[in-house]
């Protein structure tokens, strides 16, 4: 009798804990494996990030006890990649930005601070920018960075975030972020930041600074960072064209087409953009 009663009470505790867990915030809990820092203890169950308290809420499977862990108490999180993410990425890559928005917004809500949020944020911000909503892109990126400053070490996320700051003309905030990336970040991140410096100068109408401090500096000093070279060459060519220095512009275009013929920016040159 006591055993049956104990089992019933345990079941009620589990149900109560799960109910409270689901009520904390709007995000849906995600199945995850968390390795606790220091002890190496492994927790398997439903997890979500509570932005208001900056804590992970962890409901281990079969347990009435809910854990609340700060990021410093978590050594590792393993979460299955949501299938909707890859579908959304393909939509963005195909230029179908508005169609990608709903799924990406849901992923950002449910997977906040859970491994795949930075990738989702990158494509969500890009979709906001392409649908003429840079303010929304920046606000979303700000929330990501507030919880996870390390997201700024991801050059793809950072590059899109900085583009949003540029489009909303938040120059002071952008300059500070770029200086930090150039002085302290890895070379790939610094290279992206250098291009954004050129973008600021160009947007302000200073073509010489855009070339010298931005695009040409990237081409010369970041030659080994191949991922940024097509954009730098393309934008340098555009600046030279605006300055009326057509031979230099043609040199940039030829280098772009020769070295990076399949790049997005080479396709722009071929189409006359």
mmCIF file of C-alpha atoms in Angstrom:
data_model
loop_
_atom_site.group_PDB
_atom_site.id
_atom_site.type_symbol
_atom_site.label_atom_id
_atom_site.label_comp_id
_atom_site.label_asym_id
_atom_site.label_seq_id
_atom_site.Cartn_x
_atom_site.Cartn_y
_atom_site.Cartn_z
ATOM 1 C CA UNK A 1 0.000 0.000 0.000
ATOM 2 C CA UNK A 2 2.757 2.378 0.997
ATOM 3 C CA UNK A 3 4.674 1.492 -2.148
ATOM 4 C CA UNK A 4 1.652 2.251 -4.339
ATOM 5 C CA UNK A 5 1.067 5.525 -2.502
ATOM 6 C CA UNK A 6 4.715 6.493 -2.881
ATOM 7 C CA UNK A 7 4.564 5.773 -6.611
ATOM 8 C CA UNK A 8 1.404 7.864 -6.916
ATOM 9 C CA UNK A 9 2.981 10.778 -5.042
ATOM 10 C CA UNK A 10 6.094 10.548 -7.190
ATOM 11 C CA UNK A 11 3.977 10.619 -10.352
ATOM 12 C CA UNK A 12 2.102 13.674 -9.065
ATOM 13 C CA UNK A 13 5.395 15.445 -8.318
ATOM 14 C CA UNK A 14 6.609 14.748 -11.840
ATOM 15 C CA UNK A 15 3.362 16.063 -13.354
ATOM 16 C CA UNK A 16 3.442 19.165 -11.136
ATOM 17 C CA UNK A 17 7.078 19.869 -11.958
ATOM 18 C CA UNK A 18 6.415 19.450 -15.670
ATOM 19 C CA UNK A 19 3.405 21.787 -15.453
ATOM 20 C CA UNK A 20 5.425 24.472 -13.695
ATOM 21 C CA UNK A 21 8.257 23.969 -16.166
ATOM 22 C CA UNK A 22 6.004 24.497 -19.181
ATOM 23 C CA UNK A 23 4.523 27.616 -17.614
ATOM 24 C CA UNK A 24 7.840 29.409 -17.203
ATOM 25 C CA UNK A 25 8.021 31.638 -20.258
ATOM 26 C CA UNK A 26 6.800 31.090 -23.804
ATOM 27 C CA UNK A 27 9.546 28.822 -25.126
ATOM 28 C CA UNK A 28 8.947 25.111 -25.574
ATOM 29 C CA UNK A 29 11.343 22.871 -23.653
ATOM 30 C CA UNK A 30 13.859 21.043 -25.838
ATOM 31 C CA UNK A 31 15.268 17.568 -25.223
ATOM 32 C CA UNK A 32 18.955 17.956 -24.417
ATOM 33 C CA UNK A 33 21.956 16.508 -22.647
ATOM 34 C CA UNK A 34 23.692 18.833 -20.206
ATOM 35 C CA UNK A 35 27.091 18.126 -18.677
ATOM 36 C CA UNK A 36 27.569 20.031 -15.437
ATOM 37 C CA UNK A 37 30.830 21.906 -14.972
ATOM 38 C CA UNK A 38 33.167 20.597 -12.299
ATOM 39 C CA UNK A 39 31.295 17.406 -11.441
ATOM 40 C CA UNK A 40 30.777 16.109 -14.980
ATOM 41 C CA UNK A 41 27.266 15.041 -13.977
ATOM 42 C CA UNK A 42 25.095 14.313 -17.007
ATOM 43 C CA UNK A 43 21.488 15.480 -17.040
ATOM 44 C CA UNK A 44 19.177 14.225 -19.777
ATOM 45 C CA UNK A 45 15.762 15.783 -20.117
ATOM 46 C CA UNK A 46 13.809 18.870 -21.129
ATOM 47 C CA UNK A 47 15.765 22.123 -21.117
ATOM 48 C CA UNK A 48 15.055 25.736 -21.890
ATOM 49 C CA UNK A 49 16.678 29.083 -21.315
ATOM 50 C CA UNK A 50 14.930 31.615 -19.095
ATOM 51 C CA UNK A 51 16.048 35.029 -20.312
ATOM 52 C CA UNK A 52 14.613 36.944 -17.345
ATOM 53 C CA UNK A 53 16.784 35.083 -14.825
ATOM 54 C CA UNK A 54 19.577 34.075 -17.244
ATOM 55 C CA UNK A 55 19.291 30.474 -16.078
ATOM 56 C CA UNK A 56 18.801 27.113 -17.734
ATOM 57 C CA UNK A 57 15.707 25.294 -16.473
ATOM 58 C CA UNK A 58 16.413 21.559 -16.604
ATOM 59 C CA UNK A 59 13.789 18.895 -15.987
ATOM 60 C CA UNK A 60 15.621 15.528 -15.974
ATOM 61 C CA UNK A 61 13.525 12.676 -17.292
ATOM 62 C CA UNK A 62 11.745 10.741 -14.558
ATOM 63 C CA UNK A 63 12.690 13.227 -11.846
ATOM 64 C CA UNK A 64 10.436 15.543 -9.811
ATOM 65 C CA UNK A 65 13.389 17.865 -9.203
ATOM 66 C CA UNK A 66 13.978 20.784 -11.534
ATOM 67 C CA UNK A 67 17.510 22.135 -11.833
ATOM 68 C CA UNK A 68 18.273 25.804 -12.367
ATOM 69 C CA UNK A 69 21.764 26.259 -13.769
ATOM 70 C CA UNK A 70 23.723 29.354 -14.703
ATOM 71 C CA UNK A 71 25.860 29.200 -17.872
ATOM 72 C CA UNK A 72 28.984 28.953 -15.700
ATOM 73 C CA UNK A 73 27.611 25.725 -14.203
ATOM 74 C CA UNK A 74 27.243 24.114 -17.635
ATOM 75 C CA UNK A 75 30.278 22.562 -19.307
ATOM 76 C CA UNK A 76 28.518 21.287 -22.413
ATOM 77 C CA UNK A 77 25.087 21.153 -24.016
ATOM 78 C CA UNK A 78 24.155 18.637 -26.691
ATOM 79 C CA UNK A 79 20.951 19.270 -28.599
ATOM 80 C CA UNK A 80 19.726 17.613 -31.785
ATOM 81 C CA UNK A 81 19.693 20.037 -34.703
ATOM 82 C CA UNK A 82 16.077 21.049 -35.439
ATOM 83 C CA UNK A 83 15.118 19.815 -38.931
ATOM 84 C CA UNK A 84 13.306 23.095 -39.592
ATOM 85 C CA UNK A 85 16.631 24.919 -39.419
ATOM 86 C CA UNK A 86 18.103 23.367 -42.548
ATOM 87 C CA UNK A 87 14.827 23.854 -44.409
ATOM 88 C CA UNK A 88 14.820 27.534 -43.424
ATOM 89 C CA UNK A 89 18.452 27.998 -44.424
ATOM 90 C CA UNK A 90 17.649 26.647 -47.889
ATOM 91 C CA UNK A 91 14.778 29.134 -48.181
ATOM 92 C CA UNK A 92 17.086 32.013 -47.243
ATOM 93 C CA UNK A 93 19.738 30.863 -49.696
ATOM 94 C CA UNK A 94 17.066 30.750 -52.397
ATOM 95 C CA UNK A 95 16.053 34.334 -51.617
ATOM 96 C CA UNK A 96 12.700 33.318 -50.106
ATOM 97 C CA UNK A 97 13.259 35.369 -46.972
ATOM 98 C CA UNK A 98 9.650 36.004 -45.930
ATOM 99 C CA UNK A 99 8.876 32.279 -46.087
ATOM 100 C CA UNK A 100 11.812 31.498 -43.808
ATOM 101 C CA UNK A 101 10.838 33.962 -41.081
ATOM 102 C CA UNK A 102 8.173 32.001 -39.105
ATOM 103 C CA UNK A 103 10.261 28.861 -38.598
ATOM 104 C CA UNK A 104 13.420 30.814 -37.782
ATOM 105 C CA UNK A 105 11.564 32.931 -35.225
ATOM 106 C CA UNK A 106 10.235 29.772 -33.558
ATOM 107 C CA UNK A 107 13.693 28.192 -33.474
ATOM 108 C CA UNK A 108 15.139 31.346 -31.924
ATOM 109 C CA UNK A 109 12.489 31.243 -29.195
ATOM 110 C CA UNK A 110 12.728 27.521 -28.404
ATOM 111 C CA UNK A 111 16.484 27.063 -28.846
ATOM 112 C CA UNK A 112 17.734 30.214 -27.106
ATOM 113 C CA UNK A 113 21.181 29.439 -25.650
ATOM 114 C CA UNK A 114 20.823 25.847 -26.861
ATOM 115 C CA UNK A 115 23.588 25.306 -29.418
ATOM 116 C CA UNK A 116 21.724 26.120 -32.635
ATOM 117 C CA UNK A 117 20.439 29.598 -31.796
ATOM 118 C CA UNK A 118 23.420 31.528 -33.188
ATOM 119 C CA UNK A 119 23.085 29.853 -36.586
ATOM 120 C CA UNK A 120 19.339 30.511 -36.592
ATOM 121 C CA UNK A 121 19.966 34.119 -35.543
ATOM 122 C CA UNK A 122 22.344 34.661 -38.454
ATOM 123 C CA UNK A 123 19.754 33.587 -41.023
ATOM 124 C CA UNK A 124 16.885 35.292 -39.208
ATOM 125 C CA UNK A 125 18.789 38.590 -39.134
ATOM 126 C CA UNK A 126 19.626 38.197 -42.814
ATOM 127 C CA UNK A 127 15.942 37.609 -43.576
ATOM 128 C CA UNK A 128 14.926 40.701 -41.610
ATOM 129 C CA UNK A 129 17.501 42.791 -43.484
ATOM 130 C CA UNK A 130 16.386 41.476 -46.860
ATOM 131 C CA UNK A 131 12.734 42.182 -46.031
ATOM 132 C CA UNK A 132 13.632 45.790 -45.133
ATOM 133 C CA UNK A 133 13.440 45.451 -41.363
ATOM 134 C CA UNK A 134 16.949 46.232 -40.084
ATOM 135 C CA UNK A 135 15.678 47.511 -36.727
ATOM 136 C CA UNK A 136 14.119 44.132 -35.972
ATOM 137 C CA UNK A 137 17.341 42.406 -37.041
ATOM 138 C CA UNK A 138 19.418 44.498 -34.650
ATOM 139 C CA UNK A 139 17.009 44.064 -31.740
ATOM 140 C CA UNK A 140 17.056 40.287 -32.179
ATOM 141 C CA UNK A 141 20.858 40.198 -32.409
ATOM 142 C CA UNK A 142 21.126 42.417 -29.334
ATOM 143 C CA UNK A 143 19.102 39.859 -27.362
ATOM 144 C CA UNK A 144 21.383 37.056 -28.519
ATOM 145 C CA UNK A 145 24.530 38.963 -27.534
ATOM 146 C CA UNK A 146 23.057 40.000 -24.179
ATOM 147 C CA UNK A 147 22.722 36.336 -23.210
ATOM 148 C CA UNK A 148 25.732 35.037 -25.128
ATOM 149 C CA UNK A 149 28.558 37.497 -25.781
ATOM 150 C CA UNK A 150 30.490 34.641 -27.380
ATOM 151 C CA UNK A 151 28.123 34.810 -30.360
ATOM 152 C CA UNK A 152 30.175 37.769 -31.576
ATOM 153 C CA UNK A 153 33.088 35.392 -32.166
ATOM 154 C CA UNK A 154 31.063 33.750 -34.938
ATOM 155 C CA UNK A 155 32.052 35.767 -38.011
ATOM 156 C CA UNK A 156 28.868 34.894 -39.914
ATOM 157 C CA UNK A 157 26.584 36.061 -37.120
ATOM 158 C CA UNK A 158 28.754 39.091 -36.340
ATOM 159 C CA UNK A 159 28.912 40.139 -39.987
ATOM 160 C CA UNK A 160 25.119 40.156 -40.320
ATOM 161 C CA UNK A 161 24.693 41.921 -36.970
ATOM 162 C CA UNK A 162 27.166 44.605 -38.018
ATOM 163 C CA UNK A 163 25.330 45.009 -41.310
ATOM 164 C CA UNK A 164 22.170 45.701 -39.322
ATOM 165 C CA UNK A 165 23.948 48.311 -37.209
ATOM 166 C CA UNK A 166 25.211 49.916 -40.419
ATOM 167 C CA UNK A 167 21.755 50.018 -41.984
ATOM 168 C CA UNK A 168 20.273 51.562 -38.836
ATOM 169 C CA UNK A 169 23.175 54.057 -38.755
ATOM 170 C CA UNK A 170 24.303 53.089 -35.254
ATOM 171 C CA UNK A 171 27.840 54.148 -36.138
ATOM 172 C CA UNK A 172 29.242 54.613 -32.630
ATOM 173 C CA UNK A 173 28.094 51.184 -31.474
ATOM 174 C CA UNK A 174 29.320 49.619 -34.705
ATOM 175 C CA UNK A 175 32.744 51.285 -34.587
ATOM 176 C CA UNK A 176 33.263 50.070 -31.036
ATOM 177 C CA UNK A 177 32.375 46.497 -32.021
ATOM 178 C CA UNK A 178 34.630 46.597 -35.087
ATOM 179 C CA UNK A 179 37.591 47.958 -33.134
ATOM 180 C CA UNK A 180 37.222 45.181 -30.574
ATOM 181 C CA UNK A 181 37.046 42.514 -33.299
ATOM 182 C CA UNK A 182 40.071 43.876 -35.167
ATOM 183 C CA UNK A 183 42.221 44.296 -32.063
ATOM 184 C CA UNK A 184 41.226 41.181 -30.117
ATOM 185 C CA UNK A 185 39.355 38.768 -32.393
ATOM 186 C CA UNK A 186 40.591 35.922 -34.600
ATOM 187 C CA UNK A 187 41.777 36.869 -38.077
ATOM 188 C CA UNK A 188 38.619 35.697 -39.826
ATOM 189 C CA UNK A 189 36.493 37.935 -37.619
ATOM 190 C CA UNK A 190 38.939 40.834 -37.976
ATOM 191 C CA UNK A 191 38.770 40.539 -41.763
ATOM 192 C CA UNK A 192 34.974 40.832 -41.736
ATOM 193 C CA UNK A 193 35.261 43.819 -39.387
ATOM 194 C CA UNK A 194 37.735 45.494 -41.736
ATOM 195 C CA UNK A 195 35.252 45.266 -44.603
ATOM 196 C CA UNK A 196 32.513 46.759 -42.421
ATOM 197 C CA UNK A 197 34.833 49.668 -41.654
ATOM 198 C CA UNK A 198 35.000 50.259 -45.377
ATOM 199 C CA UNK A 199 31.208 50.071 -45.559
ATOM 200 C CA UNK A 200 30.861 52.791 -42.909
ATOM 201 C CA UNK A 201 33.193 55.129 -44.797
ATOM 202 C CA UNK A 202 31.445 54.452 -48.107
ATOM 203 C CA UNK A 203 28.007 55.013 -46.594
ATOM 204 C CA UNK A 204 29.262 58.371 -45.329
ATOM 205 C CA UNK A 205 30.550 59.225 -48.816
ATOM 206 C CA UNK A 206 34.277 58.904 -48.081
ATOM 207 C CA UNK A 207 35.490 56.639 -50.878
ATOM 208 C CA UNK A 208 39.195 57.055 -50.111
ATOM 209 C CA UNK A 209 38.771 55.873 -46.517
ATOM 210 C CA UNK A 210 36.513 53.061 -47.693
ATOM 211 C CA UNK A 211 39.301 51.827 -49.954
ATOM 212 C CA UNK A 212 42.330 52.457 -47.754
ATOM 213 C CA UNK A 213 40.927 51.541 -44.327
ATOM 214 C CA UNK A 214 38.467 48.949 -45.552
ATOM 215 C CA UNK A 215 38.558 47.046 -48.797
ATOM 216 C CA UNK A 216 42.184 47.358 -49.936
ATOM 217 C CA UNK A 217 43.453 46.692 -46.426
ATOM 218 C CA UNK A 218 41.385 43.504 -46.388
ATOM 219 C CA UNK A 219 42.663 42.440 -49.816
ATOM 220 C CA UNK A 220 46.310 43.036 -48.908
ATOM 221 C CA UNK A 221 46.562 42.122 -45.223
ATOM 222 C CA UNK A 222 43.991 39.327 -45.089
ATOM 223 C CA UNK A 223 44.896 37.445 -48.259
ATOM 224 C CA UNK A 224 44.797 34.125 -46.416
ATOM 225 C CA UNK A 225 41.166 34.669 -45.364
ATOM 226 C CA UNK A 226 39.649 33.538 -48.643
ATOM 227 C CA UNK A 227 36.039 33.814 -47.477
ATOM 228 C CA UNK A 228 36.172 37.628 -47.378
ATOM 229 C CA UNK A 229 38.197 38.288 -50.525
ATOM 230 C CA UNK A 230 35.317 38.238 -53.056
ATOM 231 C CA UNK A 231 33.350 40.865 -51.119
ATOM 232 C CA UNK A 232 36.425 43.061 -50.620
ATOM 233 C CA UNK A 233 37.379 42.884 -54.316
ATOM 234 C CA UNK A 234 33.835 43.607 -55.465
ATOM 235 C CA UNK A 235 33.413 46.592 -53.160
ATOM 236 C CA UNK A 236 36.860 47.947 -54.031
ATOM 237 C CA UNK A 237 35.904 47.802 -57.718
ATOM 238 C CA UNK A 238 32.709 49.712 -56.981
ATOM 239 C CA UNK A 239 34.635 52.431 -55.145
ATOM 240 C CA UNK A 240 37.155 52.799 -57.958
ATOM 241 C CA UNK A 241 34.273 53.093 -60.443
ATOM 242 C CA UNK A 242 32.674 55.877 -58.406
ATOM 243 C CA UNK A 243 36.033 57.667 -58.271
ATOM 244 C CA UNK A 244 36.343 57.394 -62.048
ATOM 245 C CA UNK A 245 39.437 55.190 -61.762
ATOM 246 C CA UNK A 246 38.205 52.588 -64.229
ATOM 247 C CA UNK A 247 41.505 50.718 -64.842
ATOM 248 C CA UNK A 248 41.790 49.966 -61.112
ATOM 249 C CA UNK A 249 38.149 48.909 -60.993
ATOM 250 C CA UNK A 250 38.726 46.552 -63.907
ATOM 251 C CA UNK A 251 41.788 45.096 -62.178
ATOM 252 C CA UNK A 252 39.694 44.297 -59.086
ATOM 253 C CA UNK A 253 36.968 42.680 -61.186
ATOM 254 C CA UNK A 254 39.443 40.552 -63.145
ATOM 255 C CA UNK A 255 41.049 39.344 -59.931
ATOM 256 C CA UNK A 256 37.622 38.499 -58.514
ATOM 257 C CA UNK A 257 36.519 36.572 -61.610
ATOM 258 C CA UNK A 258 39.839 34.757 -61.894
ATOM 259 C CA UNK A 259 40.314 33.731 -58.262
ATOM 260 C CA UNK A 260 36.684 33.319 -57.135
ATOM 261 C CA UNK A 261 34.613 32.568 -60.261
ATOM 262 C CA UNK A 262 31.807 30.760 -58.416
ATOM 263 C CA UNK A 263 31.381 33.299 -55.614
ATOM 264 C CA UNK A 264 28.238 35.354 -55.071
ATOM 265 C CA UNK A 265 30.176 38.514 -55.930
ATOM 266 C CA UNK A 266 31.578 37.078 -59.158
ATOM 267 C CA UNK A 267 27.999 36.335 -60.196
ATOM 268 C CA UNK A 268 27.118 39.967 -59.513
ATOM 269 C CA UNK A 269 29.927 41.135 -61.788
ATOM 270 C CA UNK A 270 28.807 38.749 -64.529
ATOM 271 C CA UNK A 271 25.249 40.056 -64.278
ATOM 272 C CA UNK A 272 26.422 43.668 -64.395
ATOM 273 C CA UNK A 273 25.396 44.442 -60.827
#
